[in-house]
Amino acid sequence: MKDFSTEMPATKGTYRFLTGRGEGDKPRPCYDFAVVTKRLQGQDSEKSAVQSTIVDPLVAQGLWVDVIEGTDSTYYIVLVRAPEALVLHFAKELKLQVWMRCGNARELDDILVNDPSDVDPADRIQAIEYIIRVRANISKKSVPLIRRVFPVHDEAETAALMRKYIRSCGRLDAVQFGAHVKMYFGERVAYYFCFLDCYNQSLVPIAIVGVLFTLSRPYL
């Protein structure tokens, strides 16, 4: 996607090194993304490379970064959290870009005029993924030290999904479930589950005919 906003953030982010042993600064309540490095040889040059190629670009984009050293001191876990103002800015820009490609005209006022005070978890992840991948240029391809880059789940939100839809014994409302999945996981995942729901419903008549045919075979 084209870099539609070339200006740098008004303020840089912050960087902390967490020991993981309960000493010093405490971890943040939640994070948005995690970057895991490959196993290093423990050389100072490699540690400096993690700082210069991963941590510094993230901080320059206004993100809050916490770095945790692996248990055997051969890799790092870089945890990323984005300020709300930064997320709102890029989430709105991304929605505008999507609308310009394939949007509905009725959505234009909501995107351009309204200034939402909150964004969906899926919109938040998309905005931060854009900041990390495009603006900070951090990916497995561009930074050889990286092993994985992935979003971090919100434990409270996933627990609510499990409690309401998976562990519940009540009837599943497919429309409500699809809307909730879309809000948290995004359109692609929601579309997959909606397709499965439609597919399963279309199999019901075939299943009924198959059962009746199987039961009637001895009498044919």
mmCIF file of C-alpha atoms in Angstrom, residues 25-205:
data_model
loop_
_atom_site.group_PDB
_atom_site.id
_atom_site.type_symbol
_atom_site.label_atom_id
_atom_site.label_comp_id
_atom_site.label_asym_id
_atom_site.label_seq_id
_atom_site.Cartn_x
_atom_site.Cartn_y
_atom_site.Cartn_z
ATOM 1 C CA ASP A 25 9.948 -1.505 35.264
ATOM 2 C CA LYS A 26 6.801 -3.589 35.024
ATOM 3 C CA PRO A 27 5.333 -4.751 31.684
ATOM 4 C CA ARG A 28 2.402 -2.845 30.248
ATOM 5 C CA PRO A 29 -1.094 -4.278 30.804
ATOM 6 C CA CYS A 30 -1.403 -5.190 27.118
ATOM 7 C CA TYR A 31 0.517 -5.011 23.850
ATOM 8 C CA ASP A 32 -0.433 -4.821 20.189
ATOM 9 C CA PHE A 33 2.420 -6.583 18.375
ATOM 10 C CA ALA A 34 5.395 -8.785 19.148
ATOM 11 C CA VAL A 35 8.644 -9.133 17.213
ATOM 12 C CA VAL A 36 10.773 -12.199 17.983
ATOM 13 C CA THR A 37 14.378 -12.295 16.824
ATOM 14 C CA LYS A 38 16.333 -15.311 15.673
ATOM 15 C CA ARG A 39 18.813 -16.961 18.004
ATOM 16 C CA LEU A 40 21.887 -14.788 18.309
ATOM 17 C CA GLN A 41 25.464 -15.677 19.138
ATOM 18 C CA GLY A 42 25.551 -13.240 22.033
ATOM 19 C CA GLN A 43 27.911 -10.819 20.315
ATOM 20 C CA ASP A 44 27.648 -7.122 21.082
ATOM 21 C CA SER A 45 27.333 -6.339 17.372
ATOM 22 C CA GLU A 46 24.192 -8.487 17.136
ATOM 23 C CA LYS A 47 22.636 -6.818 20.156
ATOM 24 C CA SER A 48 23.415 -3.442 18.643
ATOM 25 C CA ALA A 49 21.810 -4.601 15.396
ATOM 26 C CA VAL A 50 18.581 -5.407 17.254
ATOM 27 C CA GLN A 51 18.624 -1.907 18.681
ATOM 28 C CA SER A 52 19.357 -0.160 15.378
ATOM 29 C CA THR A 53 17.233 -2.247 12.991
ATOM 30 C CA ILE A 54 14.180 -2.993 15.158
ATOM 31 C CA VAL A 55 13.900 -0.877 18.285
ATOM 32 C CA ASP A 56 15.030 2.512 16.969
ATOM 33 C CA PRO A 57 12.750 2.515 13.868
ATOM 34 C CA LEU A 58 9.750 1.598 16.028
ATOM 35 C CA VAL A 59 10.494 4.333 18.542
ATOM 36 C CA ALA A 60 10.972 6.829 15.709
ATOM 37 C CA GLN A 61 7.404 6.116 14.570
ATOM 38 C CA GLY A 62 5.986 7.042 17.971
ATOM 39 C CA LEU A 63 5.479 3.499 19.282
ATOM 40 C CA TRP A 64 6.106 2.319 22.827
ATOM 41 C CA VAL A 65 8.595 -0.547 22.855
ATOM 42 C CA ASP A 66 9.473 -3.010 25.610
ATOM 43 C CA VAL A 67 12.306 -5.475 25.028
ATOM 44 C CA ILE A 68 12.556 -8.755 26.926
ATOM 45 C CA GLU A 69 15.631 -10.940 26.696
ATOM 46 C CA GLY A 70 15.029 -14.647 26.060
ATOM 47 C CA THR A 71 15.458 -17.172 28.842
ATOM 48 C CA ASP A 72 18.799 -18.352 27.495
ATOM 49 C CA SER A 73 19.886 -14.850 26.416
ATOM 50 C CA THR A 74 20.103 -15.844 22.751
ATOM 51 C CA TYR A 75 17.044 -14.014 21.421
ATOM 52 C CA TYR A 76 14.848 -11.015 22.149
ATOM 53 C CA ILE A 77 11.100 -10.439 22.277
ATOM 54 C CA VAL A 78 10.192 -6.896 21.263
ATOM 55 C CA LEU A 79 6.708 -5.947 22.485
ATOM 56 C CA VAL A 80 4.990 -2.996 20.828
ATOM 57 C CA ARG A 81 2.162 -0.782 22.035
ATOM 58 C CA ALA A 82 0.793 2.197 20.095
ATOM 59 C CA PRO A 83 -0.611 5.418 21.604
ATOM 60 C CA GLU A 84 -4.303 5.949 20.965
ATOM 61 C CA ALA A 85 -3.797 9.183 18.998
ATOM 62 C CA LEU A 86 -1.395 7.461 16.606
ATOM 63 C CA VAL A 87 -3.795 4.557 16.068
ATOM 64 C CA LEU A 88 -6.746 6.873 15.413
ATOM 65 C CA HIS A 89 -4.778 8.835 12.827
ATOM 66 C CA PHE A 90 -3.635 5.862 10.783
ATOM 67 C CA ALA A 91 -6.872 3.894 11.206
ATOM 68 C CA LYS A 92 -8.779 6.799 9.680
ATOM 69 C CA GLU A 93 -6.253 7.108 6.848
ATOM 70 C CA LEU A 94 -6.455 3.386 6.111
ATOM 71 C CA LYS A 95 -10.253 3.474 6.018
ATOM 72 C CA LEU A 96 -10.075 6.342 3.555
ATOM 73 C CA GLN A 97 -7.687 4.371 1.349
ATOM 74 C CA VAL A 98 -10.020 1.360 1.394
ATOM 75 C CA TRP A 99 -12.966 3.576 0.512
ATOM 76 C CA MET A 100 -11.046 5.126 -2.395
ATOM 77 C CA ARG A 101 -10.499 1.644 -3.845
ATOM 78 C CA CYS A 102 -13.864 -0.015 -3.310
ATOM 79 C CA GLY A 103 -15.909 1.945 -0.796
ATOM 80 C CA ASN A 104 -19.546 2.876 -0.487
ATOM 81 C CA ALA A 105 -20.388 6.554 -0.979
ATOM 82 C CA ARG A 106 -22.583 6.508 2.123
ATOM 83 C CA GLU A 107 -19.518 5.733 4.242
ATOM 84 C CA LEU A 108 -17.587 8.812 3.117
ATOM 85 C CA ASP A 109 -19.096 11.246 5.629
ATOM 86 C CA ASP A 110 -18.421 8.860 8.480
ATOM 87 C CA ILE A 111 -14.763 8.554 7.461
ATOM 88 C CA LEU A 112 -13.973 12.170 6.634
ATOM 89 C CA VAL A 113 -16.252 14.168 8.921
ATOM 90 C CA ASN A 114 -16.588 12.098 12.058
ATOM 91 C CA ASP A 115 -13.611 11.704 14.351
ATOM 92 C CA PRO A 116 -14.193 8.441 16.222
ATOM 93 C CA SER A 117 -12.957 8.292 19.774
ATOM 94 C CA ASP A 118 -12.349 4.580 19.489
ATOM 95 C CA VAL A 119 -11.521 2.006 16.814
ATOM 96 C CA ASP A 120 -12.295 -1.672 16.509
ATOM 97 C CA PRO A 121 -9.546 -4.111 17.534
ATOM 98 C CA ALA A 122 -9.230 -5.221 13.904
ATOM 99 C CA ASP A 123 -8.788 -1.621 12.716
ATOM 100 C CA ARG A 124 -6.215 -1.068 15.428
ATOM 101 C CA ILE A 125 -4.158 -4.085 14.365
ATOM 102 C CA GLN A 126 -4.308 -3.063 10.700
ATOM 103 C CA ALA A 127 -3.119 0.447 11.523
ATOM 104 C CA ILE A 128 -0.231 -0.730 13.691
ATOM 105 C CA GLU A 129 0.750 -3.409 11.180
ATOM 106 C CA TYR A 130 0.982 -0.666 8.557
ATOM 107 C CA ILE A 131 3.190 1.452 10.828
ATOM 108 C CA ILE A 132 5.526 -1.465 11.536
ATOM 109 C CA ARG A 133 5.715 -2.953 8.047
ATOM 110 C CA VAL A 134 5.600 0.137 5.823
ATOM 111 C CA ARG A 135 6.708 3.155 7.814
ATOM 112 C CA ALA A 136 9.279 1.451 10.064
ATOM 113 C CA ASN A 137 10.167 -1.063 7.308
ATOM 114 C CA ILE A 138 10.304 -3.975 9.724
ATOM 115 C CA SER A 139 9.596 -7.440 8.356
ATOM 116 C CA LYS A 140 11.306 -10.806 7.997
ATOM 117 C CA LYS A 141 12.374 -9.836 4.500
ATOM 118 C CA SER A 142 13.857 -6.448 5.342
ATOM 119 C CA VAL A 143 15.458 -7.375 8.693
ATOM 120 C CA PRO A 144 17.271 -10.752 8.629
ATOM 121 C CA LEU A 145 17.408 -10.885 12.434
ATOM 122 C CA ILE A 146 13.620 -11.235 12.693
ATOM 123 C CA ARG A 147 12.061 -14.647 13.179
ATOM 124 C CA ARG A 148 8.402 -13.701 13.669
ATOM 125 C CA VAL A 149 6.213 -10.581 13.634
ATOM 126 C CA PHE A 150 2.650 -11.093 14.847
ATOM 127 C CA PRO A 151 -0.214 -9.306 16.633
ATOM 128 C CA VAL A 152 -0.868 -10.083 20.281
ATOM 129 C CA HIS A 153 -4.342 -11.153 21.353
ATOM 130 C CA ASP A 154 -6.347 -9.232 23.913
ATOM 131 C CA GLU A 155 -6.921 -11.847 26.614
ATOM 132 C CA ALA A 156 -10.096 -10.196 27.897
ATOM 133 C CA GLU A 157 -11.611 -10.015 24.410
ATOM 134 C CA THR A 158 -10.733 -13.586 23.467
ATOM 135 C CA ALA A 159 -12.073 -14.830 26.804
ATOM 136 C CA ALA A 160 -15.345 -12.999 26.119
ATOM 137 C CA LEU A 161 -15.577 -14.601 22.668
ATOM 138 C CA MET A 162 -14.947 -18.057 24.097
ATOM 139 C CA ARG A 163 -17.444 -17.572 26.903
ATOM 140 C CA LYS A 164 -20.204 -16.149 24.713
ATOM 141 C CA TYR A 165 -19.950 -18.332 21.612
ATOM 142 C CA ILE A 166 -17.779 -21.401 22.174
ATOM 143 C CA ARG A 167 -18.547 -22.512 25.721
ATOM 144 C CA SER A 168 -22.143 -21.349 25.702
ATOM 145 C CA CYS A 169 -24.871 -23.979 25.470
ATOM 146 C CA GLY A 170 -27.373 -21.562 23.971
ATOM 147 C CA ARG A 171 -28.283 -21.107 20.325
ATOM 148 C CA LEU A 172 -25.605 -19.369 18.284
ATOM 149 C CA ASP A 173 -26.704 -16.146 16.617
ATOM 150 C CA ALA A 174 -24.754 -16.296 13.348
ATOM 151 C CA VAL A 175 -25.269 -12.614 12.528
ATOM 152 C CA GLN A 176 -24.117 -11.420 15.936
ATOM 153 C CA PHE A 177 -21.217 -13.866 15.903
ATOM 154 C CA GLY A 178 -20.109 -12.654 12.471
ATOM 155 C CA ALA A 179 -20.259 -9.023 13.579
ATOM 156 C CA HIS A 180 -18.232 -9.775 16.710
ATOM 157 C CA VAL A 181 -15.611 -11.711 14.736
ATOM 158 C CA LYS A 182 -15.399 -8.882 12.184
ATOM 159 C CA MET A 183 -14.847 -6.342 14.947
ATOM 160 C CA TYR A 184 -12.039 -8.333 16.564
ATOM 161 C CA PHE A 185 -10.392 -10.338 13.752
ATOM 162 C CA GLY A 186 -11.304 -8.290 10.675
ATOM 163 C CA GLU A 187 -13.325 -8.791 7.505
ATOM 164 C CA ARG A 188 -11.368 -11.731 6.075
ATOM 165 C CA VAL A 189 -11.792 -13.967 9.110
ATOM 166 C CA ALA A 190 -15.433 -12.929 9.498
ATOM 167 C CA TYR A 191 -16.070 -13.738 5.826
ATOM 168 C CA TYR A 192 -14.600 -17.211 6.351
ATOM 169 C CA PHE A 193 -16.940 -17.966 9.247
ATOM 170 C CA CYS A 194 -19.937 -16.540 7.387
ATOM 171 C CA PHE A 195 -19.080 -18.793 4.449
ATOM 172 C CA LEU A 196 -18.897 -21.820 6.760
ATOM 173 C CA ASP A 197 -22.292 -20.948 8.234
ATOM 174 C CA CYS A 198 -23.840 -20.651 4.769
ATOM 175 C CA TYR A 199 -22.118 -23.850 3.642
ATOM 176 C CA ASN A 200 -23.355 -25.833 6.645
ATOM 177 C CA GLN A 201 -26.909 -24.597 6.174
ATOM 178 C CA SER A 202 -26.834 -25.597 2.510
ATOM 179 C CA LEU A 203 -25.809 -29.134 3.514
ATOM 180 C CA VAL A 204 -28.844 -29.663 5.760
ATOM 181 C CA PRO A 205 -31.304 -30.583 2.951
#
